[in-house]
Short mmCIF file of C-alpha atoms in Angstrom, two decimals:
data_model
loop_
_atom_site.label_atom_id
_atom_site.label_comp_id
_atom_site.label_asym_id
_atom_site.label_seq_id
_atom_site.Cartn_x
_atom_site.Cartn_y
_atom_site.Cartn_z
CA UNK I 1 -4.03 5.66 46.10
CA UNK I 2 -0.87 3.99 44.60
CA UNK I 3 1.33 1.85 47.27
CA UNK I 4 5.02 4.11 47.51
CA UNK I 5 6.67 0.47 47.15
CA UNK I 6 4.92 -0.99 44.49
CA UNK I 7 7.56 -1.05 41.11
CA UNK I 8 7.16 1.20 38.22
CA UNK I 9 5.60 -0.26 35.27
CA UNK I 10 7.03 -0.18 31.93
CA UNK I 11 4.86 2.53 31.07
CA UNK I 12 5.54 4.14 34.51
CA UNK I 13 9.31 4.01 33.75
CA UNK I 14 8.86 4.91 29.83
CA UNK I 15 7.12 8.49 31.61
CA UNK I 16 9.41 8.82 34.14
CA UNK I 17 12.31 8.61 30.86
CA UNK I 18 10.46 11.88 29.61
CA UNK I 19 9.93 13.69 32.17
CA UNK I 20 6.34 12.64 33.01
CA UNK I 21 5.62 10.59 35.48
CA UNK I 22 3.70 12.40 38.95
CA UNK I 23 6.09 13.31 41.50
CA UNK I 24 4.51 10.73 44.25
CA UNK I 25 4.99 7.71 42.04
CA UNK I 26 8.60 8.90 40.96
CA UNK I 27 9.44 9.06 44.63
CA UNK I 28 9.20 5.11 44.42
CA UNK I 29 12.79 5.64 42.35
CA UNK I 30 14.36 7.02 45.47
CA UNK I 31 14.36 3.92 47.30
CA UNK I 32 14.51 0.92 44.92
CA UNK I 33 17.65 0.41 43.05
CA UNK I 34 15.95 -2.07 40.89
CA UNK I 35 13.38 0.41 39.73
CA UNK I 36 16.61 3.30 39.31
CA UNK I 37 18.51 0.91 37.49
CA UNK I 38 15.82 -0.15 35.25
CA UNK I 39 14.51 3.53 34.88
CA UNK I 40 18.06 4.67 33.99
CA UNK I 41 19.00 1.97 31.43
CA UNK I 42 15.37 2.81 30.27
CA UNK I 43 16.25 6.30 29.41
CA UNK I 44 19.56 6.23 27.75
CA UNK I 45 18.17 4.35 24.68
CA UNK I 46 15.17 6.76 24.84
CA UNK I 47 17.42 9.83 24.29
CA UNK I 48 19.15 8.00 21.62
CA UNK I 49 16.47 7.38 20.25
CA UNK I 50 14.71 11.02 20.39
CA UNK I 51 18.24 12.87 19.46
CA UNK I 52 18.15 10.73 15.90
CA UNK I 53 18.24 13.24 13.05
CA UNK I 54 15.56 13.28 9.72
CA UNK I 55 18.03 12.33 6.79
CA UNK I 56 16.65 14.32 3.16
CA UNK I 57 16.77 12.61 0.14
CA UNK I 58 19.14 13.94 -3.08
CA UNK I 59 18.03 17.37 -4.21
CA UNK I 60 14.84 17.25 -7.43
CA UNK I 61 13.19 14.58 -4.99
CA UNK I 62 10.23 16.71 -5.07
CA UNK I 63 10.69 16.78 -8.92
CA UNK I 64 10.89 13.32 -9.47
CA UNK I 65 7.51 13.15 -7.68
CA UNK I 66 5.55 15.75 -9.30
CA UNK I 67 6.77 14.16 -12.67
CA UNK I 68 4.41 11.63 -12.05
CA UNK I 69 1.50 13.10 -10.42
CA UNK I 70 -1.60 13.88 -11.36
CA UNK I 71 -2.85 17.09 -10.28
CA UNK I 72 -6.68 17.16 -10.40
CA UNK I 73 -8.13 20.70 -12.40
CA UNK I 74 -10.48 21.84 -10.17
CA UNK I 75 -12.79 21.05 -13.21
CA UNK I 76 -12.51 17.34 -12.53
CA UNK I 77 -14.46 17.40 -9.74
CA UNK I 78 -17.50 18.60 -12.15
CA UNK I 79 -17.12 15.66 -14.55
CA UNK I 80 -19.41 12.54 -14.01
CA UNK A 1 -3.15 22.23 2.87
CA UNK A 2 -4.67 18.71 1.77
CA UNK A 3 -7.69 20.52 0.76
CA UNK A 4 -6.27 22.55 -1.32
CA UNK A 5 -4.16 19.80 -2.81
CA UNK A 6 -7.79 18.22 -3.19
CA UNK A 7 -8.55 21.36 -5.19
CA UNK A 8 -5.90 20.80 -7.59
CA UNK A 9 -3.64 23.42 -6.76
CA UNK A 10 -0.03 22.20 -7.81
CA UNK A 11 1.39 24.34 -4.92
CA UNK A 12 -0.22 21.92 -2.20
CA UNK A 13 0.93 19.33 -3.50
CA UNK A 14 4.74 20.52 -3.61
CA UNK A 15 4.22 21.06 -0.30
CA UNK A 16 3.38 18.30 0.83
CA UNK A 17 6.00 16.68 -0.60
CA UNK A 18 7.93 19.97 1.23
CA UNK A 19 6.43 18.73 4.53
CA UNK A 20 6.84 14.96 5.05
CA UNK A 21 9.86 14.41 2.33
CA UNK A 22 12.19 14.48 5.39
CA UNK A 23 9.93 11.82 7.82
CA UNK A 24 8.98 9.38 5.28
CA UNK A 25 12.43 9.20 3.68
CA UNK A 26 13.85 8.28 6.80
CA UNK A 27 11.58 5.93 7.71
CA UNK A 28 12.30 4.00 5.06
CA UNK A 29 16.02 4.70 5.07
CA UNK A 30 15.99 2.78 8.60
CA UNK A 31 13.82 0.39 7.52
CA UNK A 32 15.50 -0.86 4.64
CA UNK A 33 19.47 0.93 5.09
CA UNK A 34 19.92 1.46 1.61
CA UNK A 35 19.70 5.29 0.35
CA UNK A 36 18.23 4.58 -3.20
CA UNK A 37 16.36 2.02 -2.58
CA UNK A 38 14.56 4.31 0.11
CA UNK A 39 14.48 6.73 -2.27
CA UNK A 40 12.57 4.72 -4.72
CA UNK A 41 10.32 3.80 -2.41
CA UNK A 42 10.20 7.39 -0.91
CA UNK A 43 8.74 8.01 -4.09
CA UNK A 44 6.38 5.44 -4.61
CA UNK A 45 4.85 6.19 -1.73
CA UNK A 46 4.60 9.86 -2.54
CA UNK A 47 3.10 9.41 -5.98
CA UNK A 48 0.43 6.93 -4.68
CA UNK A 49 -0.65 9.21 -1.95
CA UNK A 50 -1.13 12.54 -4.29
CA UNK A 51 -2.58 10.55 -7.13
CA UNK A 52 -4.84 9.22 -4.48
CA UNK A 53 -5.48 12.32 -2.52
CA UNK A 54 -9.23 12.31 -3.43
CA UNK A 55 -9.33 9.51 -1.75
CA UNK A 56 -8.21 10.73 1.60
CA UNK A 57 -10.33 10.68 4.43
CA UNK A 58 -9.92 14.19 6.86
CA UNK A 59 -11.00 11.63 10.21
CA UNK A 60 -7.19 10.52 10.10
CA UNK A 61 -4.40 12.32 9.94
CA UNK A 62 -2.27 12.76 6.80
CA UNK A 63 1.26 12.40 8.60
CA UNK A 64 -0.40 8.75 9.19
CA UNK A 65 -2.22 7.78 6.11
CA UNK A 66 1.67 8.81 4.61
CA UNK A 67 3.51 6.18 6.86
CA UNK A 68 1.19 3.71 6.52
CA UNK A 69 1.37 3.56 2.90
CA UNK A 70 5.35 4.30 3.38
CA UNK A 71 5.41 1.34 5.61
CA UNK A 72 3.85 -0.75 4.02
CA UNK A 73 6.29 -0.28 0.76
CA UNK A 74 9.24 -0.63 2.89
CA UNK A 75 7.54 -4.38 4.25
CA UNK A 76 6.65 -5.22 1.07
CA UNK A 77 10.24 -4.98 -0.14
CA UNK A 78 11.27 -6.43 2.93
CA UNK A 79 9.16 -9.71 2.37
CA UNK A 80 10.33 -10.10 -1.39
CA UNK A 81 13.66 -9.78 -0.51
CA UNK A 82 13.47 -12.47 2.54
CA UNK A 83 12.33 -14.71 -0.21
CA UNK A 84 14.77 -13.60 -3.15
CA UNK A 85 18.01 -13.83 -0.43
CA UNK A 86 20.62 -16.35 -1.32
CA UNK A 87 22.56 -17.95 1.64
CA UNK A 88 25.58 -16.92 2.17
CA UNK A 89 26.41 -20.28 2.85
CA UNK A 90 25.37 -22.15 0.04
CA UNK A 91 21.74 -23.42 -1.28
CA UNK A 92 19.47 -24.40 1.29
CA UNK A 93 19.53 -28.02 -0.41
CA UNK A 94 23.46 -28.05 -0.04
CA UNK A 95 24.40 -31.05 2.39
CA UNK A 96 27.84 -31.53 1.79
CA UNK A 97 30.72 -29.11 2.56
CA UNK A 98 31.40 -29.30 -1.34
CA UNK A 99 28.14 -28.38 -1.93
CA UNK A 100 27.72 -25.29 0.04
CA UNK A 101 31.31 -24.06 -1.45
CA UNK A 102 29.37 -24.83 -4.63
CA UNK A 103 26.00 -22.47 -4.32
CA UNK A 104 27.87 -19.86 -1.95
CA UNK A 105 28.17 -16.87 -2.83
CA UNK A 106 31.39 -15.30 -3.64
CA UNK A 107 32.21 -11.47 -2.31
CA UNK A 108 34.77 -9.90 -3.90
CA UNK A 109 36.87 -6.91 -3.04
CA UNK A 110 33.92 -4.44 -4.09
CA UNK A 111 35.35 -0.94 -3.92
CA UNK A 112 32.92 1.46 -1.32
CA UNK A 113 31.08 3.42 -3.85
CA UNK A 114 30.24 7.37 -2.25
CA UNK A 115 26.79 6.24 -1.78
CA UNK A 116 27.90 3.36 0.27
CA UNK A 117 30.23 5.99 1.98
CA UNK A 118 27.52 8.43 2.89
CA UNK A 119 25.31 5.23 4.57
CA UNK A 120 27.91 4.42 6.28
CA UNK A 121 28.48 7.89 8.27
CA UNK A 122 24.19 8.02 8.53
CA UNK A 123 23.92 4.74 9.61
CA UNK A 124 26.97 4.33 11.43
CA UNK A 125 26.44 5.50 14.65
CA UNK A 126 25.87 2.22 17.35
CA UNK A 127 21.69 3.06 17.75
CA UNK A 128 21.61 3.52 14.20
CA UNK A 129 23.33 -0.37 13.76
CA UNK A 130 21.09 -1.60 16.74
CA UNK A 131 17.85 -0.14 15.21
CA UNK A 132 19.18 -1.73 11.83
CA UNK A 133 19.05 -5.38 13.99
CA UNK A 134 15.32 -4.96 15.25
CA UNK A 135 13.01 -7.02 13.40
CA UNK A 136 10.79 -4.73 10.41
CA UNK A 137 7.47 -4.40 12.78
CA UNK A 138 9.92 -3.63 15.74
CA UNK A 139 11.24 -0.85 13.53
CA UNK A 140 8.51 0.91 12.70
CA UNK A 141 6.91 1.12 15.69
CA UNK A 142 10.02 2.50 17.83
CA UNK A 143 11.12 4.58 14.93
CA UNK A 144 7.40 6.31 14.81
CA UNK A 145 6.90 6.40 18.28
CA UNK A 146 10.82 7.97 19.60
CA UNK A 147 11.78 9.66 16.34
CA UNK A 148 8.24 10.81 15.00
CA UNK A 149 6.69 11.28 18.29
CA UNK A 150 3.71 9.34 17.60
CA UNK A 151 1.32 8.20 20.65
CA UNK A 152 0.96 4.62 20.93
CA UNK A 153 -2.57 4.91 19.77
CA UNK A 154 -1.61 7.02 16.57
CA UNK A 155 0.70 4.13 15.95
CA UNK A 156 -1.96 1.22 16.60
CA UNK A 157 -4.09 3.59 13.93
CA UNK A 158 -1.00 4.05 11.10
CA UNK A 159 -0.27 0.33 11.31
CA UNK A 160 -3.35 -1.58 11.41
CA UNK A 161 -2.42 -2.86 14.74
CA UNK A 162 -4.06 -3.94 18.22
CA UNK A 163 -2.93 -1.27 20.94
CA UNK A 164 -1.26 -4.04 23.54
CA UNK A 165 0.76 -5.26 20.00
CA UNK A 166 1.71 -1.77 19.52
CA UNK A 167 3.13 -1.61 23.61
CA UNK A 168 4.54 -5.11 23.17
CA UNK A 169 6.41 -4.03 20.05
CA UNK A 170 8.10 -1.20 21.52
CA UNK A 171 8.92 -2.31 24.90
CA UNK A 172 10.69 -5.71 23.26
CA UNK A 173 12.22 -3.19 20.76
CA UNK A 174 13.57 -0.62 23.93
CA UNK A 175 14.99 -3.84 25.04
CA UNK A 176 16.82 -5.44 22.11
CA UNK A 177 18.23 -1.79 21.75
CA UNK A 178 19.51 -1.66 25.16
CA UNK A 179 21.01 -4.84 24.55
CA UNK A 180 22.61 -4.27 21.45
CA UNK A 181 24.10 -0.79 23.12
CA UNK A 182 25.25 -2.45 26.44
CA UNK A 183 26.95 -5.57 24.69
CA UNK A 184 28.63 -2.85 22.93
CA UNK A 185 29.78 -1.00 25.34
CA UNK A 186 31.21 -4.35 27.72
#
């Protein structure tokens, strides 16, 4: 059984960020401002961090890449 | 889909390409912040892991056998630049003020090109500049583990690295973020 007044951990705090951190260790956050403070700070970068988009590269990337690939005939795998 | 690609069936193989084009690209566009360069190493990365899909080995997963190759293009580059990079303030054998002015290099007026104006609306944004400060193992490790949703395991596996480097990693990285943003914002 965890102590209600022991401090989140970093890993504590990183689940608490995203949603999943048990209920009886998150009710540690209602009475330490340290802990809130931390947890808060915490999870503002996180969702930065989650909310970043995928960036594509210029169009023919694919192209480019199949232009120098070698696909294997099925009847290489036959050859010694 | 990677056994068909094993097959030889052209179609896997696009995609493939289809699939992760998007991920890897923009791991490597954080990484290194430069749009063609990432590019060329986009594809590098692609052509070694199709040409080499025979050798793939079904225990792992592709998404990681991808950024670990990816990765370790974008360090590679990394490290031979660190070593090609002039000072900006001179040689690093340049003692007197005369001789820094010397071996300095000179930037000019250089017009923004559309490529550099396109990076500069991506990569803009504040997080994007603070992720841009974090040291190249730092990178990689927040970038796969907030933007690709990787486990801190998976990441330990894609990387090569010791699970308590992986947590040390990110939690410095979480922290030189928050005090890149916060700086900011004062």
């Amino acid at each position: 059984m965890t102590d209600l007044s022991m401090h989140l951990t970093t890993d504590e705090i990183e689940l608490w960020a995203q949603g999943l951190l048990p209920a009886a260790r998150a009710l540690h956050l209602a009475d330490c401002s340290l802990c809130r403070v931390e947890a808060d700070r915490e999870r503002k970068v996180i969702l930065e961090l989650v909310q970043l988009p995928h960036f594509a590269p210029t169009a023919g990337f694919a192209d480019r890449v199949m232009a120098q690939v070698k696909v294997p005939t099925p009847s290489d795998s036959w050859k010694i | 889909m990677v056994a068909w690609a094993k097959q030889g069936h052209d179609a896997a193989f696009r995609e493939l390409v289809r699939r992760y084009e998007r991920p890897v690209f923009s791991l490597l566009y954080r990484m290194v912040r430069d749009r063609a360069l990432a590019e060329d190493l986009a594809q590098e990365t692609f052509i070694k892991v199709l040409n080499g899909i025979k050798s793939y080995r079904p225990e792992f997963k592709f998404s990681s056998w991808i950024f670990k190759i990816a990765n370790n293009a974008a360090i590679d580059h990394l490290r031979r630049k660190s070593i090609d990079t002039l000072s900006l303030d001179g040689a690093p054998n340049a003692e007197t003020p005369e001789q820094m002015r010397a071996t300095s290099l000179q930037l000019g007026d250089r017009a923004e090109s559309p490529l550099d104006e396109v990076e500069n609306r991506e990569l803009g944004k504040a997080i994007e500049r603070a992720i841009g400060r974090l040291r190249p193992e730092y990178k990689s490790c927040i970038l796969l583990r907030h933007v690709e949703g990787y486990s801190y395991e998976e990441i330990a596996e894609t990387l090569d690295l010791p699970l308590g480097t992986v947590k040390t990693y990110i939690h410095r990285a979480r922290n030189e973020l928050r005090g890149y943003l916060e700086d900011r914002r004062d």
